[in-house]
């Protein structure tokens, strides 16, 4: 490959990773870009999980062999089988060498192969019908992060020393792309996370709820929202200090997360102050109400707290058409407002009524009862 073509390949790789939305897309862009740049038929990106002592495959691209998946759940190998990532980087590189790429072939050591010929890689090449590979260590923040692996099928030209040198350059580009992706994901995490409790924040709820309502309109998915207000926080702050109040918020956040785990894929969030919520997409309304009931029970057992006022609204219940996220939020908040006013120890559910329990509705929602009566239950978020 000429110098101009290699420069174009480097730029394309960097641009592909920069355009990725999230880690998985970045991994795919890295492996795919390197595969094309080196004229390979297959490429993989792996990370060294130090705490587990293994090299874990993040993504496979190109011509996959039997048993290989694009994003494998648990394709990993003990690092002692591929000792270069530890021995080479920590012994030779630390001693003044460079983390250069190297070539392996199914026939044995390639020309110019450094000492330490790895039988496991050769066996893997033969088993998967590949003739050669180039392996490039990826170094991030001055430490070995993982490796970039590109292979060609048996019968194709074997990688040369110049290809290994080029793979070293590509690995450096990949490392820069991974670092950028990690910075962006950390920024996104901070933007959508409540600093005190570690739960999602109001911004995350707004985004997820809009997406959920769109899915409800498109597919009829059940969307349920639990809005709750932690009782007694002001009293705790005034009596025991704000540090105690923060501990109460953190403990309730843990309870909310625990109860949210009863609903697959639910988002647990702190809206601000003493207000929290659970957003569930898919589970039946009864399952959500059951989780909300467990939340009320556990909240009542928290030290210093006075329980929680909890309101639930679900598109599966008779609450009328839900065409906007704002409407579902208003219904759940109105139910929560009523639960607080009545000091209820159980969730109040919009659209449901017990023997002596009128249905929670909004002021602009016609009653579904025969007399056409309208009832007003406005929450603090309602205009």
mmCIF file of C-alpha atoms in Angstrom:
data_model
loop_
_atom_site.group_PDB
_atom_site.id
_atom_site.type_symbol
_atom_site.label_atom_id
_atom_site.label_comp_id
_atom_site.label_asym_id
_atom_site.label_seq_id
_atom_site.Cartn_x
_atom_site.Cartn_y
_atom_site.Cartn_z
ATOM 1 C CA UNK A 1 0.000 0.000 0.000
ATOM 2 C CA UNK A 2 1.421 3.432 -0.935
ATOM 3 C CA UNK A 3 2.023 6.177 1.582
ATOM 4 C CA UNK A 4 -0.950 8.205 0.306
ATOM 5 C CA UNK A 5 -3.315 5.261 0.641
ATOM 6 C CA UNK A 6 -2.089 4.565 4.152
ATOM 7 C CA UNK A 7 -2.571 8.197 5.142
ATOM 8 C CA UNK A 8 -6.135 8.071 3.800
ATOM 9 C CA UNK A 9 -6.715 4.858 5.786
ATOM 10 C CA UNK A 10 -5.449 6.471 9.001
ATOM 11 C CA UNK A 11 -7.725 9.479 8.493
ATOM 12 C CA UNK A 12 -10.708 7.231 7.748
ATOM 13 C CA UNK A 13 -10.065 5.216 10.919
ATOM 14 C CA UNK A 14 -9.841 8.343 13.065
ATOM 15 C CA UNK A 15 -12.984 9.825 11.508
ATOM 16 C CA UNK A 16 -14.914 6.582 11.950
ATOM 17 C CA UNK A 17 -14.117 6.451 15.653
ATOM 18 C CA UNK A 18 -14.864 10.160 16.117
ATOM 19 C CA UNK A 19 -18.320 9.698 14.554
ATOM 20 C CA UNK A 20 -19.198 6.735 16.776
ATOM 21 C CA UNK A 21 -22.000 7.031 19.313
ATOM 22 C CA UNK A 22 -20.839 5.043 22.308
ATOM 23 C CA UNK A 23 -18.201 2.431 22.995
ATOM 24 C CA UNK A 24 -19.581 -0.417 20.877
ATOM 25 C CA UNK A 25 -19.696 1.714 17.736
ATOM 26 C CA UNK A 26 -16.182 2.977 18.477
ATOM 27 C CA UNK A 27 -14.886 -0.583 18.879
ATOM 28 C CA UNK A 28 -16.492 -1.639 15.610
ATOM 29 C CA UNK A 29 -15.088 1.413 13.819
ATOM 30 C CA UNK A 30 -11.610 0.699 15.210
ATOM 31 C CA UNK A 31 -11.515 -2.961 14.191
ATOM 32 C CA UNK A 32 -13.213 -2.370 10.847
ATOM 33 C CA UNK A 33 -10.974 0.556 9.944
ATOM 34 C CA UNK A 34 -7.816 -1.356 10.829
ATOM 35 C CA UNK A 35 -8.995 -4.402 8.888
ATOM 36 C CA UNK A 36 -9.518 -2.329 5.734
ATOM 37 C CA UNK A 37 -6.297 -0.381 6.206
ATOM 38 C CA UNK A 38 -4.209 -3.563 6.426
ATOM 39 C CA UNK A 39 -6.069 -5.509 3.762
ATOM 40 C CA UNK A 40 -7.227 -8.123 6.228
ATOM 41 C CA UNK A 41 -10.275 -10.367 6.146
ATOM 42 C CA UNK A 42 -10.884 -10.351 9.906
ATOM 43 C CA UNK A 43 -10.096 -8.083 12.836
ATOM 44 C CA UNK A 44 -10.716 -8.055 16.570
ATOM 45 C CA UNK A 45 -10.285 -5.570 19.379
ATOM 46 C CA UNK A 46 -9.572 -6.950 22.848
ATOM 47 C CA UNK A 47 -9.082 -5.410 26.287
ATOM 48 C CA UNK A 48 -6.833 -6.632 29.061
ATOM 49 C CA UNK A 49 -8.957 -7.084 32.188
ATOM 50 C CA UNK A 50 -6.227 -6.995 34.797
ATOM 51 C CA UNK A 51 -8.425 -7.837 37.756
ATOM 52 C CA UNK A 52 -9.596 -11.039 36.020
ATOM 53 C CA UNK A 53 -6.303 -11.914 34.365
ATOM 54 C CA UNK A 54 -7.824 -12.276 30.939
ATOM 55 C CA UNK A 55 -7.857 -10.812 27.456
ATOM 56 C CA UNK A 56 -11.512 -10.140 26.630
ATOM 57 C CA UNK A 57 -12.665 -9.763 23.019
ATOM 58 C CA UNK A 58 -14.836 -6.656 22.614
ATOM 59 C CA UNK A 59 -15.655 -6.945 18.910
ATOM 60 C CA UNK A 60 -15.015 -9.199 15.899
ATOM 61 C CA UNK A 61 -15.480 -7.867 12.357
ATOM 62 C CA UNK A 62 -15.056 -9.247 8.857
ATOM 63 C CA UNK A 63 -15.222 -12.938 7.936
ATOM 64 C CA UNK A 64 -16.151 -14.623 11.213
ATOM 65 C CA UNK A 65 -15.221 -18.250 11.882
ATOM 66 C CA UNK A 66 -17.568 -20.733 13.499
ATOM 67 C CA UNK A 67 -18.321 -19.692 17.060
ATOM 68 C CA UNK A 68 -17.226 -16.074 16.595
ATOM 69 C CA UNK A 69 -19.743 -13.272 17.168
ATOM 70 C CA UNK A 70 -19.564 -9.564 16.388
ATOM 71 C CA UNK A 71 -20.042 -8.552 20.009
ATOM 72 C CA UNK A 72 -19.315 -11.709 22.022
ATOM 73 C CA UNK A 73 -20.779 -11.969 25.484
ATOM 74 C CA UNK A 74 -17.816 -13.763 26.973
ATOM 75 C CA UNK A 75 -15.039 -14.555 24.522
ATOM 76 C CA UNK A 76 -11.932 -14.259 26.621
ATOM 77 C CA UNK A 77 -8.549 -15.908 27.034
ATOM 78 C CA UNK A 78 -6.217 -16.197 30.037
ATOM 79 C CA UNK A 79 -3.408 -13.697 29.550
ATOM 80 C CA UNK A 80 -0.799 -16.353 30.275
ATOM 81 C CA UNK A 81 -1.733 -17.886 26.919
ATOM 82 C CA UNK A 82 -0.897 -14.592 25.205
ATOM 83 C CA UNK A 83 1.843 -13.359 27.448
ATOM 84 C CA UNK A 84 3.112 -10.629 25.112
ATOM 85 C CA UNK A 85 0.611 -8.120 26.473
ATOM 86 C CA UNK A 86 2.057 -8.449 29.962
ATOM 87 C CA UNK A 87 5.645 -9.608 29.519
ATOM 88 C CA UNK A 88 6.526 -7.531 26.476
ATOM 89 C CA UNK A 89 4.992 -4.267 27.606
ATOM 90 C CA UNK A 90 6.151 -4.489 31.185
ATOM 91 C CA UNK A 91 9.619 -5.892 30.633
ATOM 92 C CA UNK A 92 10.837 -4.775 27.198
ATOM 93 C CA UNK A 93 8.836 -1.569 26.707
ATOM 94 C CA UNK A 94 9.507 -0.381 30.256
ATOM 95 C CA UNK A 95 13.192 -1.035 29.603
ATOM 96 C CA UNK A 96 13.281 1.388 26.694
ATOM 97 C CA UNK A 97 11.723 -0.566 23.845
ATOM 98 C CA UNK A 98 8.581 0.364 21.904
ATOM 99 C CA UNK A 99 5.209 -1.417 21.912
ATOM 100 C CA UNK A 100 5.613 -2.471 18.294
ATOM 101 C CA UNK A 101 3.227 -4.795 16.484
ATOM 102 C CA UNK A 102 4.368 -8.199 15.292
ATOM 103 C CA UNK A 103 3.355 -10.862 12.775
ATOM 104 C CA UNK A 104 2.339 -14.479 13.360
ATOM 105 C CA UNK A 105 1.789 -17.115 10.668
ATOM 106 C CA UNK A 106 0.057 -20.470 10.673
ATOM 107 C CA UNK A 107 3.366 -22.022 9.595
ATOM 108 C CA UNK A 108 5.434 -20.686 12.476
ATOM 109 C CA UNK A 109 7.425 -17.553 13.281
ATOM 110 C CA UNK A 110 7.345 -14.843 10.622
ATOM 111 C CA UNK A 111 10.520 -13.296 9.287
ATOM 112 C CA UNK A 112 11.870 -10.810 11.785
ATOM 113 C CA UNK A 113 9.571 -12.127 14.537
ATOM 114 C CA UNK A 114 10.759 -11.065 17.951
ATOM 115 C CA UNK A 115 11.630 -13.803 20.503
ATOM 116 C CA UNK A 116 8.724 -15.334 22.387
ATOM 117 C CA UNK A 117 6.914 -17.117 19.550
ATOM 118 C CA UNK A 118 3.359 -17.814 20.706
ATOM 119 C CA UNK A 119 2.051 -21.289 19.977
ATOM 120 C CA UNK A 120 -1.511 -20.405 21.029
ATOM 121 C CA UNK A 121 -1.892 -17.799 18.309
ATOM 122 C CA UNK A 122 -0.560 -20.189 15.673
ATOM 123 C CA UNK A 123 -2.979 -22.883 16.793
ATOM 124 C CA UNK A 124 -5.849 -20.360 16.645
ATOM 125 C CA UNK A 125 -4.888 -19.336 13.107
ATOM 126 C CA UNK A 126 -4.892 -22.928 11.907
ATOM 127 C CA UNK A 127 -8.137 -23.766 13.691
ATOM 128 C CA UNK A 128 -9.956 -20.854 12.045
ATOM 129 C CA UNK A 129 -8.515 -21.254 8.563
ATOM 130 C CA UNK A 130 -6.376 -18.121 8.686
ATOM 131 C CA UNK A 131 -2.883 -17.901 7.326
ATOM 132 C CA UNK A 132 -1.376 -14.999 9.233
ATOM 133 C CA UNK A 133 -2.130 -12.161 11.616
ATOM 134 C CA UNK A 134 -0.599 -8.936 12.851
ATOM 135 C CA UNK A 135 -0.978 -8.065 16.536
ATOM 136 C CA UNK A 136 -0.620 -4.480 17.754
ATOM 137 C CA UNK A 137 -0.576 -3.606 21.466
ATOM 138 C CA UNK A 138 -2.841 -0.682 22.440
ATOM 139 C CA UNK A 139 -1.430 1.633 25.088
ATOM 140 C CA UNK A 140 -3.717 4.051 26.894
ATOM 141 C CA UNK A 141 -2.635 6.563 29.548
ATOM 142 C CA UNK A 142 0.800 4.973 29.616
ATOM 143 C CA UNK A 143 -0.487 1.474 30.353
ATOM 144 C CA UNK A 144 -1.231 -1.611 28.292
ATOM 145 C CA UNK A 145 -4.971 -1.440 27.504
ATOM 146 C CA UNK A 146 -5.417 -4.309 25.058
ATOM 147 C CA UNK A 147 -4.631 -5.303 21.496
ATOM 148 C CA UNK A 148 -5.676 -4.875 17.895
ATOM 149 C CA UNK A 149 -5.622 -8.100 15.853
ATOM 150 C CA UNK A 150 -5.945 -8.310 12.058
ATOM 151 C CA UNK A 151 -5.794 -11.585 10.085
ATOM 152 C CA UNK A 152 -5.762 -12.816 6.505
ATOM 153 C CA UNK A 153 -7.057 -16.161 5.259
ATOM 154 C CA UNK A 154 -4.774 -19.055 4.354
ATOM 155 C CA UNK A 155 -3.364 -18.629 0.843
ATOM 156 C CA UNK A 156 -3.261 -14.826 0.993
ATOM 157 C CA UNK A 157 0.051 -12.916 1.144
ATOM 158 C CA UNK A 158 1.625 -12.970 4.593
ATOM 159 C CA UNK A 159 1.909 -9.689 6.479
ATOM 160 C CA UNK A 160 5.361 -8.120 6.225
ATOM 161 C CA UNK A 161 7.440 -6.029 8.611
ATOM 162 C CA UNK A 162 6.103 -2.861 6.975
ATOM 163 C CA UNK A 163 2.555 -4.017 7.736
ATOM 164 C CA UNK A 164 3.461 -4.515 11.387
ATOM 165 C CA UNK A 165 4.950 -1.006 11.518
ATOM 166 C CA UNK A 166 1.753 0.383 9.999
ATOM 167 C CA UNK A 167 -0.329 -1.609 12.523
ATOM 168 C CA UNK A 168 1.624 0.114 15.309
ATOM 169 C CA UNK A 169 0.520 3.477 13.900
ATOM 170 C CA UNK A 170 -3.091 2.275 13.622
ATOM 171 C CA UNK A 171 -3.014 1.072 17.240
ATOM 172 C CA UNK A 172 -1.950 4.556 18.349
ATOM 173 C CA UNK A 173 -4.880 6.060 16.436
ATOM 174 C CA UNK A 174 -7.228 3.530 18.018
ATOM 175 C CA UNK A 175 -5.870 4.382 21.484
ATOM 176 C CA UNK A 176 -6.574 8.075 20.889
ATOM 177 C CA UNK A 177 -10.092 7.249 19.704
ATOM 178 C CA UNK A 178 -10.789 5.065 22.739
ATOM 179 C CA UNK A 179 -9.561 7.816 25.073
ATOM 180 C CA UNK A 180 -11.875 10.310 23.390
ATOM 181 C CA UNK A 181 -14.828 7.911 23.606
ATOM 182 C CA UNK A 182 -14.181 7.349 27.307
ATOM 183 C CA UNK A 183 -14.066 11.105 27.949
ATOM 184 C CA UNK A 184 -17.331 11.646 26.092
ATOM 185 C CA UNK A 185 -19.053 8.780 27.911
ATOM 186 C CA UNK A 186 -17.885 10.120 31.253
ATOM 187 C CA UNK A 187 -19.245 13.545 30.322
ATOM 188 C CA UNK A 188 -22.562 11.974 29.306
ATOM 189 C CA UNK A 189 -22.647 9.973 32.522
ATOM 190 C CA UNK A 190 -22.126 13.089 34.614
ATOM 191 C CA UNK A 191 -24.735 14.997 32.601
ATOM 192 C CA UNK A 192 -27.367 12.326 33.224
ATOM 193 C CA UNK A 193 -26.457 11.239 36.772
ATOM 194 C CA UNK A 194 -27.431 12.613 40.172
ATOM 195 C CA UNK A 195 -24.194 13.291 42.033
ATOM 196 C CA UNK A 196 -25.487 12.458 45.527
ATOM 197 C CA UNK A 197 -27.337 9.182 44.925
ATOM 198 C CA UNK A 198 -25.741 7.910 41.722
ATOM 199 C CA UNK A 199 -29.217 7.505 40.208
ATOM 200 C CA UNK A 200 -30.300 9.018 36.909
ATOM 201 C CA UNK A 201 -31.262 12.710 37.055
ATOM 202 C CA UNK A 202 -34.209 14.706 35.714
ATOM 203 C CA UNK A 203 -32.533 15.254 32.346
ATOM 204 C CA UNK A 204 -32.121 11.489 31.888
ATOM 205 C CA UNK A 205 -35.777 10.914 32.790
ATOM 206 C CA UNK A 206 -36.978 13.539 30.314
ATOM 207 C CA UNK A 207 -34.982 11.969 27.478
ATOM 208 C CA UNK A 208 -35.963 8.387 28.315
ATOM 209 C CA UNK A 209 -39.624 9.252 28.862
ATOM 210 C CA UNK A 210 -39.881 10.987 25.485
ATOM 211 C CA UNK A 211 -38.413 7.896 23.839
ATOM 212 C CA UNK A 212 -40.767 5.637 25.786
ATOM 213 C CA UNK A 213 -43.874 7.594 24.795
ATOM 214 C CA UNK A 214 -42.778 7.524 21.166
ATOM 215 C CA UNK A 215 -42.467 3.748 21.434
ATOM 216 C CA UNK A 216 -45.911 3.613 23.040
ATOM 217 C CA UNK A 217 -47.402 5.590 20.146
ATOM 218 C CA UNK A 218 -45.612 3.455 17.580
ATOM 219 C CA UNK A 219 -45.841 -0.039 19.085
ATOM 220 C CA UNK A 220 -48.314 0.207 21.940
ATOM 221 C CA UNK A 221 -45.632 -0.521 24.541
ATOM 222 C CA UNK A 222 -46.779 -0.157 28.144
ATOM 223 C CA UNK A 223 -45.129 2.858 29.774
ATOM 224 C CA UNK A 224 -45.434 3.352 33.528
ATOM 225 C CA UNK A 225 -44.146 6.116 35.756
ATOM 226 C CA UNK A 226 -43.818 6.061 39.527
ATOM 227 C CA UNK A 227 -43.313 9.504 41.085
ATOM 228 C CA UNK A 228 -42.537 9.687 44.780
ATOM 229 C CA UNK A 229 -41.751 12.300 47.393
ATOM 230 C CA UNK A 230 -39.644 11.377 50.401
ATOM 231 C CA UNK A 231 -41.491 12.501 53.517
ATOM 232 C CA UNK A 232 -39.795 14.232 56.430
ATOM 233 C CA UNK A 233 -36.590 15.375 54.722
ATOM 234 C CA UNK A 234 -36.934 18.977 55.943
ATOM 235 C CA UNK A 235 -37.484 17.788 59.510
ATOM 236 C CA UNK A 236 -34.355 15.607 59.309
ATOM 237 C CA UNK A 237 -32.311 18.494 57.899
ATOM 238 C CA UNK A 238 -33.562 20.905 60.569
ATOM 239 C CA UNK A 239 -33.186 18.451 63.454
ATOM 240 C CA UNK A 240 -30.148 16.359 62.573
ATOM 241 C CA UNK A 241 -28.358 18.463 59.965
ATOM 242 C CA UNK A 242 -27.966 18.276 56.208
ATOM 243 C CA UNK A 243 -25.419 15.462 56.394
ATOM 244 C CA UNK A 244 -28.122 13.265 57.944
ATOM 245 C CA UNK A 245 -30.563 14.445 55.281
ATOM 246 C CA UNK A 246 -28.108 13.475 52.564
ATOM 247 C CA UNK A 247 -27.693 10.024 54.114
ATOM 248 C CA UNK A 248 -31.464 9.606 54.103
ATOM 249 C CA UNK A 249 -31.596 10.568 50.416
ATOM 250 C CA UNK A 250 -28.809 8.104 49.624
ATOM 251 C CA UNK A 251 -30.513 5.297 51.532
ATOM 252 C CA UNK A 252 -33.821 5.943 49.839
ATOM 253 C CA UNK A 253 -32.009 6.004 46.501
ATOM 254 C CA UNK A 254 -30.692 2.529 47.272
ATOM 255 C CA UNK A 255 -34.199 1.338 48.154
ATOM 256 C CA UNK A 256 -35.550 2.834 44.923
ATOM 257 C CA UNK A 257 -32.831 1.076 42.919
ATOM 258 C CA UNK A 258 -33.600 -2.212 44.662
ATOM 259 C CA UNK A 259 -37.328 -1.963 43.935
ATOM 260 C CA UNK A 260 -36.633 -0.821 40.392
ATOM 261 C CA UNK A 261 -34.747 -4.071 39.859
ATOM 262 C CA UNK A 262 -38.129 -5.814 40.131
ATOM 263 C CA UNK A 263 -38.981 -4.201 36.775
ATOM 264 C CA UNK A 264 -36.667 -5.265 33.922
ATOM 265 C CA UNK A 265 -34.967 -2.259 32.358
ATOM 266 C CA UNK A 266 -36.539 0.291 34.722
ATOM 267 C CA UNK A 267 -34.817 3.643 35.195
ATOM 268 C CA UNK A 268 -34.454 4.816 38.812
ATOM 269 C CA UNK A 269 -33.955 8.563 39.143
ATOM 270 C CA UNK A 270 -33.795 11.491 41.519
ATOM 271 C CA UNK A 271 -35.723 14.393 40.040
ATOM 272 C CA UNK A 272 -34.330 16.864 42.556
ATOM 273 C CA UNK A 273 -34.660 17.657 46.244
ATOM 274 C CA UNK A 274 -36.797 14.956 47.839
ATOM 275 C CA UNK A 275 -38.481 13.834 44.594
ATOM 276 C CA UNK A 276 -37.680 10.544 42.897
ATOM 277 C CA UNK A 277 -39.181 8.373 40.164
ATOM 278 C CA UNK A 278 -39.147 5.000 38.435
ATOM 279 C CA UNK A 279 -39.734 4.725 34.696
ATOM 280 C CA UNK A 280 -40.633 1.293 33.312
ATOM 281 C CA UNK A 281 -41.262 0.360 29.682
ATOM 282 C CA UNK A 282 -42.780 -3.055 29.002
ATOM 283 C CA UNK A 283 -43.766 -4.561 32.379
ATOM 284 C CA UNK A 284 -47.526 -4.759 33.051
ATOM 285 C CA UNK A 285 -49.069 -2.002 35.165
ATOM 286 C CA UNK A 286 -49.859 -4.450 37.995
ATOM 287 C CA UNK A 287 -46.185 -5.383 38.236
ATOM 288 C CA UNK A 288 -45.237 -1.707 38.459
ATOM 289 C CA UNK A 289 -47.831 -1.066 41.171
ATOM 290 C CA UNK A 290 -46.496 -4.063 43.100
ATOM 291 C CA UNK A 291 -42.952 -2.651 42.922
ATOM 292 C CA UNK A 292 -44.273 0.739 44.051
ATOM 293 C CA UNK A 293 -45.986 -0.946 47.000
ATOM 294 C CA UNK A 294 -42.722 -2.613 47.990
ATOM 295 C CA UNK A 295 -41.031 0.773 47.699
ATOM 296 C CA UNK A 296 -43.574 2.294 50.114
ATOM 297 C CA UNK A 297 -43.066 -0.560 52.557
ATOM 298 C CA UNK A 298 -39.292 -0.345 52.561
ATOM 299 C CA UNK A 299 -39.301 3.448 52.725
ATOM 300 C CA UNK A 300 -41.434 3.254 55.836
ATOM 301 C CA UNK A 301 -38.683 1.236 57.527
ATOM 302 C CA UNK A 302 -35.908 3.751 56.893
ATOM 303 C CA UNK A 303 -34.355 5.273 59.967
ATOM 304 C CA UNK A 304 -35.244 8.971 60.492
ATOM 305 C CA UNK A 305 -37.560 9.124 57.467
ATOM 306 C CA UNK A 306 -41.365 9.323 57.457
ATOM 307 C CA UNK A 307 -42.018 7.053 54.513
ATOM 308 C CA UNK A 308 -42.803 8.148 50.986
ATOM 309 C CA UNK A 309 -45.769 9.545 49.053
ATOM 310 C CA UNK A 310 -46.046 7.518 45.873
ATOM 311 C CA UNK A 311 -48.117 8.038 42.718
ATOM 312 C CA UNK A 312 -48.296 5.746 39.684
ATOM 313 C CA UNK A 313 -49.535 6.335 36.149
ATOM 314 C CA UNK A 314 -49.475 3.681 33.423
ATOM 315 C CA UNK A 315 -50.644 3.682 29.836
ATOM 316 C CA UNK A 316 -52.167 0.255 30.513
ATOM 317 C CA UNK A 317 -54.672 1.767 32.967
ATOM 318 C CA UNK A 318 -57.841 3.751 32.020
ATOM 319 C CA UNK A 319 -56.235 7.205 31.993
ATOM 320 C CA UNK A 320 -57.186 8.188 28.459
ATOM 321 C CA UNK A 321 -54.840 8.607 25.486
ATOM 322 C CA UNK A 322 -51.230 9.405 26.394
ATOM 323 C CA UNK A 323 -49.692 11.268 23.506
ATOM 324 C CA UNK A 324 -47.002 13.147 25.366
ATOM 325 C CA UNK A 325 -44.463 12.534 28.093
ATOM 326 C CA UNK A 326 -45.754 15.603 29.889
ATOM 327 C CA UNK A 327 -49.226 14.117 30.262
ATOM 328 C CA UNK A 328 -48.026 10.869 31.837
ATOM 329 C CA UNK A 329 -45.774 12.815 34.176
ATOM 330 C CA UNK A 330 -48.636 15.084 35.228
ATOM 331 C CA UNK A 331 -50.881 12.108 35.967
ATOM 332 C CA UNK A 332 -48.231 10.350 38.072
ATOM 333 C CA UNK A 333 -47.401 13.572 39.881
ATOM 334 C CA UNK A 334 -51.080 14.295 40.574
ATOM 335 C CA UNK A 335 -51.429 10.813 42.090
ATOM 336 C CA UNK A 336 -48.325 11.409 44.202
ATOM 337 C CA UNK A 337 -49.665 14.802 45.339
ATOM 338 C CA UNK A 338 -52.848 13.147 46.524
ATOM 339 C CA UNK A 339 -50.954 10.356 48.275
ATOM 340 C CA UNK A 340 -48.998 13.005 50.173
ATOM 341 C CA UNK A 341 -52.114 14.993 51.061
ATOM 342 C CA UNK A 342 -53.803 11.866 52.434
ATOM 343 C CA UNK A 343 -50.612 10.529 54.080
ATOM 344 C CA UNK A 344 -51.176 7.283 52.197
ATOM 345 C CA UNK A 345 -48.879 4.390 53.012
ATOM 346 C CA UNK A 346 -49.603 2.707 49.678
ATOM 347 C CA UNK A 347 -49.283 3.974 46.103
ATOM 348 C CA UNK A 348 -52.106 6.014 44.621
ATOM 349 C CA UNK A 349 -52.662 4.864 41.040
ATOM 350 C CA UNK A 350 -54.058 7.142 38.332
ATOM 351 C CA UNK A 351 -57.163 5.645 36.712
ATOM 352 C CA UNK A 352 -57.820 3.137 39.477
ATOM 353 C CA UNK A 353 -60.268 3.364 42.368
ATOM 354 C CA UNK A 354 -61.061 1.323 45.443
ATOM 355 C CA UNK A 355 -64.468 1.220 47.137
ATOM 356 C CA UNK A 356 -63.981 4.638 48.743
ATOM 357 C CA UNK A 357 -61.230 5.869 46.490
ATOM 358 C CA UNK A 358 -62.156 8.242 43.626
ATOM 359 C CA UNK A 359 -60.167 7.936 40.432
ATOM 360 C CA UNK A 360 -57.223 10.311 40.013
ATOM 361 C CA UNK A 361 -57.732 12.548 36.980
ATOM 362 C CA UNK A 362 -56.433 15.800 35.608
ATOM 363 C CA UNK A 363 -58.638 18.865 35.373
ATOM 364 C CA UNK A 364 -58.719 18.741 31.579
ATOM 365 C CA UNK A 365 -59.562 15.029 31.421
ATOM 366 C CA UNK A 366 -63.254 14.067 31.093
ATOM 367 C CA UNK A 367 -64.474 11.523 33.609
ATOM 368 C CA UNK A 368 -65.144 8.058 32.235
ATOM 369 C CA UNK A 369 -67.977 7.681 34.725
ATOM 370 C CA UNK A 370 -71.592 8.111 33.618
ATOM 371 C CA UNK A 371 -72.242 11.463 35.287
ATOM 372 C CA UNK A 372 -69.449 13.180 33.351
ATOM 373 C CA UNK A 373 -68.024 14.547 36.587
ATOM 374 C CA UNK A 374 -64.577 16.166 36.498
ATOM 375 C CA UNK A 375 -62.207 15.848 39.403
ATOM 376 C CA UNK A 376 -59.175 18.057 40.055
ATOM 377 C CA UNK A 377 -55.956 16.495 41.232
ATOM 378 C CA UNK A 378 -53.126 18.752 40.097
ATOM 379 C CA UNK A 379 -49.512 18.070 41.022
ATOM 380 C CA UNK A 380 -46.716 20.573 41.443
ATOM 381 C CA UNK A 381 -45.441 19.992 37.923
ATOM 382 C CA UNK A 382 -48.819 20.714 36.340
ATOM 383 C CA UNK A 383 -49.198 24.199 34.853
#
